[in-house]
Coordinates of C-alpha atoms in Angstrom, one line a residue:
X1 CA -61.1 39.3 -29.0
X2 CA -57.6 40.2 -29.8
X3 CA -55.2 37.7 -27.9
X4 CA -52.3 39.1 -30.0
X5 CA -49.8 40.9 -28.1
X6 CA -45.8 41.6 -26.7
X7 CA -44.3 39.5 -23.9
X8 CA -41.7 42.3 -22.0
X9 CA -39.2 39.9 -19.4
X10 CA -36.8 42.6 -17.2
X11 CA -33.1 41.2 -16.7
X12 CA -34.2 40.0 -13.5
X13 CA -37.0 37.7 -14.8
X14 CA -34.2 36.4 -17.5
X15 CA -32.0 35.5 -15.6
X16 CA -33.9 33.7 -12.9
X17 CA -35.7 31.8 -16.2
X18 CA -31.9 30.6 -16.8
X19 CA -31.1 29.5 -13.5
X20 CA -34.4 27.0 -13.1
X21 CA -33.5 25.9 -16.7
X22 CA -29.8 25.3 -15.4
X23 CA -30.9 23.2 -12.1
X24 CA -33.4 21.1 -14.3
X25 CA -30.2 20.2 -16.4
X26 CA -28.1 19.4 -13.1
X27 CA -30.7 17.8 -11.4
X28 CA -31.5 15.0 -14.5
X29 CA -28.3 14.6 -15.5
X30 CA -27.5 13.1 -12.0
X31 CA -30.0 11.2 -12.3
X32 CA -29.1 9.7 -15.4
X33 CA -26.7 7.5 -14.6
X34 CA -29.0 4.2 -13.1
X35 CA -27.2 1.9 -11.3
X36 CA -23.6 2.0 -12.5
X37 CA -21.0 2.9 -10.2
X38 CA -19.9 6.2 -9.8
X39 CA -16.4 8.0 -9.2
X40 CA -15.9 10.7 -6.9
X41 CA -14.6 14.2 -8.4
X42 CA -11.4 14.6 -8.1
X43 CA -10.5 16.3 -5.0
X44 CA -6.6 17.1 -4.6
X45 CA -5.9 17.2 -0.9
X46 CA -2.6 18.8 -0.8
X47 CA -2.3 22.1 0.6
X48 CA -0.1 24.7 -1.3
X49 CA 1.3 22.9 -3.7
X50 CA 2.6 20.4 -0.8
X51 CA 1.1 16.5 0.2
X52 CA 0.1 16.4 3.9
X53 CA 1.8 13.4 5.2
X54 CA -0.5 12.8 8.0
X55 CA -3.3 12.9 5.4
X56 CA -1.6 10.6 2.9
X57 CA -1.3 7.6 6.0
X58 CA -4.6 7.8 6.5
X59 CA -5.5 7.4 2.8
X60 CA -3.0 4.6 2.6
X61 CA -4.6 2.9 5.5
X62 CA -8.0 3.2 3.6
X63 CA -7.0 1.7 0.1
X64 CA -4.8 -0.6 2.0
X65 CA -7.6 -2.4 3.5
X66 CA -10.2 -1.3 0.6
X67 CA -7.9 -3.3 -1.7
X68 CA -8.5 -6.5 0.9
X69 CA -12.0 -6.6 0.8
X70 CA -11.4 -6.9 -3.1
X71 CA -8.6 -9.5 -2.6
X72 CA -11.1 -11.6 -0.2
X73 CA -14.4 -11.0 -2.3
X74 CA -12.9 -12.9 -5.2
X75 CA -11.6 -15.3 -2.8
X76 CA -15.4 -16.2 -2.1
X77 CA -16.3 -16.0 -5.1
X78 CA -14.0 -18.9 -6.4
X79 CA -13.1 -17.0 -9.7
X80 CA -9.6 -16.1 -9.5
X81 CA -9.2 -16.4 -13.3
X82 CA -5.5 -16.9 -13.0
X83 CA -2.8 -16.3 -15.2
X84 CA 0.8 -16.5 -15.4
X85 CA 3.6 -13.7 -15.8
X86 CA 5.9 -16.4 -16.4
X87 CA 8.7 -17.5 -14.3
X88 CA 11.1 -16.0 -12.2
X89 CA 14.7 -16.4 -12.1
X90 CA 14.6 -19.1 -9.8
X91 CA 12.1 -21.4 -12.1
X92 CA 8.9 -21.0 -10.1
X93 CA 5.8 -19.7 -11.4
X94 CA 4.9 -15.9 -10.9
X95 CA 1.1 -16.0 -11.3
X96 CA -1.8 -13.2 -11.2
X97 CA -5.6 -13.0 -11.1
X98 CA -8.6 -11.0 -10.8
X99 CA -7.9 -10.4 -7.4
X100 CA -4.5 -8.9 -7.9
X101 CA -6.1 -6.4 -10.8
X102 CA -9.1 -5.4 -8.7
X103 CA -6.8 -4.7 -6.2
X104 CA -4.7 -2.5 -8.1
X105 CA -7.6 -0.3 -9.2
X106 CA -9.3 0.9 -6.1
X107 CA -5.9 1.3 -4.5
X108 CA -3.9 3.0 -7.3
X109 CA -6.9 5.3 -8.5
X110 CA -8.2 5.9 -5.1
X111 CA -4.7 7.3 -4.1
X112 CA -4.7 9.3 -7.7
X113 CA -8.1 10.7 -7.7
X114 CA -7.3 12.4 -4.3
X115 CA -3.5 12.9 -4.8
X116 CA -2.9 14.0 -8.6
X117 CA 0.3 14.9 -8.6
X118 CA 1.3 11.7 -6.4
X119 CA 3.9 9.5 -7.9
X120 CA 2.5 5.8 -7.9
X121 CA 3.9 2.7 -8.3
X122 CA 2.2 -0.2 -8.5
X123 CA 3.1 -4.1 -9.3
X124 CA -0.1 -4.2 -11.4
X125 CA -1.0 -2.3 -14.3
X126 CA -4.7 -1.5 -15.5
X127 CA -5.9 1.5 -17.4
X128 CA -8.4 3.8 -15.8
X129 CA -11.2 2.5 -18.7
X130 CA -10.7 -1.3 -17.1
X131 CA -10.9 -0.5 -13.6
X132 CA -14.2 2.0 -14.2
X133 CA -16.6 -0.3 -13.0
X134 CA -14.7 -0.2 -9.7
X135 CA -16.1 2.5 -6.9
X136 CA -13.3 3.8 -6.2
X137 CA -13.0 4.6 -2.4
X138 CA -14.5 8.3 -0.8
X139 CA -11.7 9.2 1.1
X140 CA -12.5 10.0 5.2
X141 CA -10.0 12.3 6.4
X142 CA -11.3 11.6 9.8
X143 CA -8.1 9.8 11.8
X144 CA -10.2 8.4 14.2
X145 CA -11.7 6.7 11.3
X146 CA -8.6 4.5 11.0
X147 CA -6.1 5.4 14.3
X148 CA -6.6 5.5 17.7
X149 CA -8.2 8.3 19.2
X150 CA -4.7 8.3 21.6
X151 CA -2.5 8.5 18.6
X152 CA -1.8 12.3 17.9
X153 CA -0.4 12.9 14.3
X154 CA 0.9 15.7 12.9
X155 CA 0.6 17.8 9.8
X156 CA 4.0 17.2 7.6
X157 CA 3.8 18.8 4.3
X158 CA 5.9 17.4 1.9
X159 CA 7.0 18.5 -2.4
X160 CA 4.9 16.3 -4.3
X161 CA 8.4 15.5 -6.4
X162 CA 9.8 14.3 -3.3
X163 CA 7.2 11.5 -2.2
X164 CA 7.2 7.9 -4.4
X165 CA 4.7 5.7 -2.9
X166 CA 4.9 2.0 -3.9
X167 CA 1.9 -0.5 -3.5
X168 CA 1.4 -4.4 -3.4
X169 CA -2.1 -5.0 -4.3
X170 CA -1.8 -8.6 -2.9
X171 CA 1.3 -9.6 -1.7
X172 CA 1.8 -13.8 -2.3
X173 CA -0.6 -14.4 -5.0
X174 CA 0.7 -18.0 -5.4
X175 CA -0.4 -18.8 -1.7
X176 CA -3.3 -16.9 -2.5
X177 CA -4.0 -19.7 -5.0
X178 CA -3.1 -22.2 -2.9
X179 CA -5.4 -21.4 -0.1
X180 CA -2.7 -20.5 2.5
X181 CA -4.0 -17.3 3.2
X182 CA -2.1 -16.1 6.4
X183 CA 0.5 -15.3 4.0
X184 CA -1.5 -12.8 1.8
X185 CA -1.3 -9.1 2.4
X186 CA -2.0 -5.8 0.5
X187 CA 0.8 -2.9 1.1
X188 CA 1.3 0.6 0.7
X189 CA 4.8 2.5 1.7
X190 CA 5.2 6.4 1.2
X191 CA 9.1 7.3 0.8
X192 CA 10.5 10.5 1.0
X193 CA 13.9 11.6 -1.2
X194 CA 14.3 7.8 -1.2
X195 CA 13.9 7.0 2.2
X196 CA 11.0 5.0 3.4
X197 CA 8.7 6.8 6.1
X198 CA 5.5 5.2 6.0
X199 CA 4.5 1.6 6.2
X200 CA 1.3 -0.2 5.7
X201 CA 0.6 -3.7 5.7
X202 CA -3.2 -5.1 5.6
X203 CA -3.8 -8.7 6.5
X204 CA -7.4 -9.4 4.7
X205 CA -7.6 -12.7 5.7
X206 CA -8.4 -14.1 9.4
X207 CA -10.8 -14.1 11.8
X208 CA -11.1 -10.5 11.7
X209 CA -8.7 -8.2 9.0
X210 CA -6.0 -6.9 10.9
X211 CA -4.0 -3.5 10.1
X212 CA -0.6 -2.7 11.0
X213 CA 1.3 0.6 10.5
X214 CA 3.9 3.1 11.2
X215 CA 5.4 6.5 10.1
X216 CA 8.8 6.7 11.3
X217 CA 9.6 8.7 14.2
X218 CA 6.3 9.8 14.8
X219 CA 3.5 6.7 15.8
X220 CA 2.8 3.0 14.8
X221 CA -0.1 0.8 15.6
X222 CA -0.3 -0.7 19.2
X223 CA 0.7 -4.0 18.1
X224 CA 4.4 -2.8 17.3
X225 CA 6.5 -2.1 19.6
X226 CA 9.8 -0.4 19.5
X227 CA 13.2 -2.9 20.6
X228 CA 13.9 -3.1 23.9
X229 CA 16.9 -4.2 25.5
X230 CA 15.9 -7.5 25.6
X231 CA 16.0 -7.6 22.4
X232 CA 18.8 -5.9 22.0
X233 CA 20.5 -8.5 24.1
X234 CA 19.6 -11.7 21.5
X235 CA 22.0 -14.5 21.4
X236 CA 25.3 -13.9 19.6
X237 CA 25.6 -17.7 18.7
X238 CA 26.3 -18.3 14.9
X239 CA 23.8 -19.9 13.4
X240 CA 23.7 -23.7 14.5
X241 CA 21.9 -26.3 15.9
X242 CA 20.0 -24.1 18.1
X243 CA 18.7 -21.7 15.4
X244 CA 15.6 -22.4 13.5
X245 CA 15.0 -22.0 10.0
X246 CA 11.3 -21.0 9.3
X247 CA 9.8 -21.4 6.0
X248 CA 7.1 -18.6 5.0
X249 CA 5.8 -16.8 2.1
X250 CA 5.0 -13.0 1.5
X251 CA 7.7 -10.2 1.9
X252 CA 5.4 -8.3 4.0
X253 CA 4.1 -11.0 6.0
X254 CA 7.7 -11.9 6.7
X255 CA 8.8 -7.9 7.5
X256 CA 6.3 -8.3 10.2
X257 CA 7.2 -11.3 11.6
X258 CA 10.1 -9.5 12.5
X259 CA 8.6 -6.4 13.8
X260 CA 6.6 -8.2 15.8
X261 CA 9.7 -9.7 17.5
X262 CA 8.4 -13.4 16.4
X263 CA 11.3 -14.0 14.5
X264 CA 14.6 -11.9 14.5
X265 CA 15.7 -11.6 11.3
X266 CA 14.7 -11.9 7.3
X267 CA 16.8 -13.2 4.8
X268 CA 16.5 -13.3 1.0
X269 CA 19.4 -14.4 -1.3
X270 CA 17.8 -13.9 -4.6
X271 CA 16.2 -10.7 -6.5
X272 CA 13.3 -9.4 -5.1
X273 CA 10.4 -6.2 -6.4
X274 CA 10.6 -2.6 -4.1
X275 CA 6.6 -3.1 -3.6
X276 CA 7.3 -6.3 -1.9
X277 CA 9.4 -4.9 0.9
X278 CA 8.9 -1.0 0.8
X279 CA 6.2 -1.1 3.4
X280 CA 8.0 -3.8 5.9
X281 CA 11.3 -1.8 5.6
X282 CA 9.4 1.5 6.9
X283 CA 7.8 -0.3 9.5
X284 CA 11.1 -1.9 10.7
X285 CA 13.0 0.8 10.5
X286 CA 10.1 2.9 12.3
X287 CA 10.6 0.6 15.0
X288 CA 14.4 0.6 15.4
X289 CA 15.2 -2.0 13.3
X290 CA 17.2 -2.2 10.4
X291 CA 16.6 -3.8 6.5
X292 CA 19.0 -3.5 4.2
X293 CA 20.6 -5.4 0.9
X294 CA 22.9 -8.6 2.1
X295 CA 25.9 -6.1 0.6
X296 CA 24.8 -3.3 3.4
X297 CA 23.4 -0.7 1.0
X298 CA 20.2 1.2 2.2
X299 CA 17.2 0.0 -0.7
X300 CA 16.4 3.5 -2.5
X301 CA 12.4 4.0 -3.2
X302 CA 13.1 6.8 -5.2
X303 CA 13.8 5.9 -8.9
X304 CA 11.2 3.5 -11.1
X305 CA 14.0 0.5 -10.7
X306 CA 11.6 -1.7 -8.9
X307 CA 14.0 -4.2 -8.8
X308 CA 16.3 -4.7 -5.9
X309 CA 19.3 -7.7 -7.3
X310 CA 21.2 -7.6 -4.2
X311 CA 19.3 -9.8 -1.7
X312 CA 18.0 -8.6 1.4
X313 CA 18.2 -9.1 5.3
X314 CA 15.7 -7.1 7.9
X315 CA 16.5 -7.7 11.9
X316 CA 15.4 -5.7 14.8
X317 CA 18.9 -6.3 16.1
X318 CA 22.5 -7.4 15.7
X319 CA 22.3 -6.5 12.4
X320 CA 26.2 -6.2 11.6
X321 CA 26.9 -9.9 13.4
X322 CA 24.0 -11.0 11.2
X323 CA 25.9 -9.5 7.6
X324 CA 29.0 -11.0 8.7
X325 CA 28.1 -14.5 8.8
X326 CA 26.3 -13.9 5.4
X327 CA 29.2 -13.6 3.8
X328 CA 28.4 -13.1 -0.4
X329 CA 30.2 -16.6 -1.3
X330 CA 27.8 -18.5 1.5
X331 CA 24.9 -16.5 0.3
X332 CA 25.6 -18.0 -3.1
X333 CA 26.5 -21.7 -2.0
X334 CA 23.4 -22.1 0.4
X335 CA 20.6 -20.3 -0.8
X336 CA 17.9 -19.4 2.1

């Protein structure tokens, strides 16, 4: 028998040949990665060239609180691997760990991976290589996902060279390491030319994490609440007898004290980083307060100086008759 011959394939036959051969190769190399953690393709959300603002809250609400569950799962793990930075001006220890690192990578790379051309700064710095063992988090453009179903929010689209947005992967990392844990918070603020318009600050900590927001001009969480004329109508005592003097730590924590109207105002004499008050200034201001430096300039989010030499005071009121009595040579005298 002759089982000699010529196989004849049309174009047709080819090219379905091709196609099986090309799903086979999809299909086993996504298998082929076993357990390890894998990173979502890069999806830019802006539309034409702009960032959606109402898109960019929601993902800074997500790595806000994404960043927490980092910040507490080393907590309970009880292997902070702490480090110093050194000291700052003032003598007292600026320390770092795991926590703050971990942090930094789902919140930084999260807001990069879906954001490109997004202008980030962060307190922490990791390259992508150390933080790829991270899952870094799928963003849900849902809002009800992270807002109220009440809470209506509109699509702002914003230049990409306009926006800076400037994160806190864990706000207090000394109280962190000292177990006083109502203090510690994780923080993203969006400005615009400058000019903060979006706050977040995530308490991980608690009997149940707690979220607090606003985007000036446009909504806040429920548990803000714009000044009233109550509050407007504070006391114009100077400071005395009668006033008390609170000790806390954590810029952000601090900021909301005040927006919450459980204290009325914030004061720091001595140098402080733009990702430690970035977020707490656009809620404040979001609200009808006012934060500025103890010289009365507006803080500027715009330019990389993260470092803000001028002090700082945030009220909800009475702002003015609260500059006045910090006078520069009393600021110097009697530190706060």
């Amino acid at each position: 028998m002759n089982f000699g011959g010529t196989i004849r394939l049309n174009r047709i036959g080819v090219c379905i040949i091709i196609g099986v051969f090309v799903l086979f190769l999809l299909y086993m190399s996504s298998n082929s990665s076993g357990g390890e953690a894998k990173v979502p393709v890069v999806k830019d959300v802006s539309d034409n060239n702009s960032i959606n603002l109402r898109k960019l809250l929601i993902a800074a609400i997500q790595v806000a609180e994404k960043g927490g569950k980092e910040v507490v799962a080393v907590k309970k793990d009880n292997n902070l691997d702490e480090k110093t930075k050194g000291k700052t001006k003032e003598g007292v220890n600026d320390p770092v760990t795991k926590a703050d690192y971990k942090s930094h990578c789902v919140m930084y790379y999260s807001l990069k991976h879906w954001f490109p051309t997004l202008k980030v700064i962060s307190e922490e710095h990791s390259s992508e290589k150390d933080c790829s063992n991270l899952l870094f988090l799928d963003l849900d453009l849902n809002p009800n996902t992270v807002t109220s179903s009440s809470i209506s929010l509109p699509d702002e689209m914003i230049p990409p060279e306009d926006i800076t947005v400037w994160i806190d992967p864990l706000d207090a990392t000394k109280e962190y390491t000292e177990n006083l844990l109502e203090y510690v918070t994780t923080m993203v603020c969006v400005a615009v030319k400058g000019k903060p318009i979006i706050g977040v600050v995530h308490k991980p900590f608690g009997v149940e994490p707690k979220t607090s927001w606003a985007w000036f001009a446009v909504a806040h969480t429920p548990n803000l609440k714009p000044i009233n004329e109550a509050i407007k109508n504070i006391s114009e005592q100077a400071f005395g007898k009668n006033v008390e003097v609170i000790s806390a730590a954590g810029a952000g924590y601090k900021s909301l004290e005040v927006a919450t109207g459980n204290v009325t105002a914030y004061i720091h004499t001595t140098a402080i980083k733009k990702w430690d008050v970035c977020a707490g200034n656009a809620i404040v201001e979001s609200l009808g307060g006012k934060m500025t430096t103890l010289t009365n300039e507006l803080l500027n989010y715009s330019d990389t100086n993260v470092v803000n030499e001028k002090g700082l005071l945030a009220t909800m009121a009475k702002h003015e008759w609260y500059l006045n009595r910090l006078s520069p040579s009393n600021v110097k005298k009697y530190p706060i």
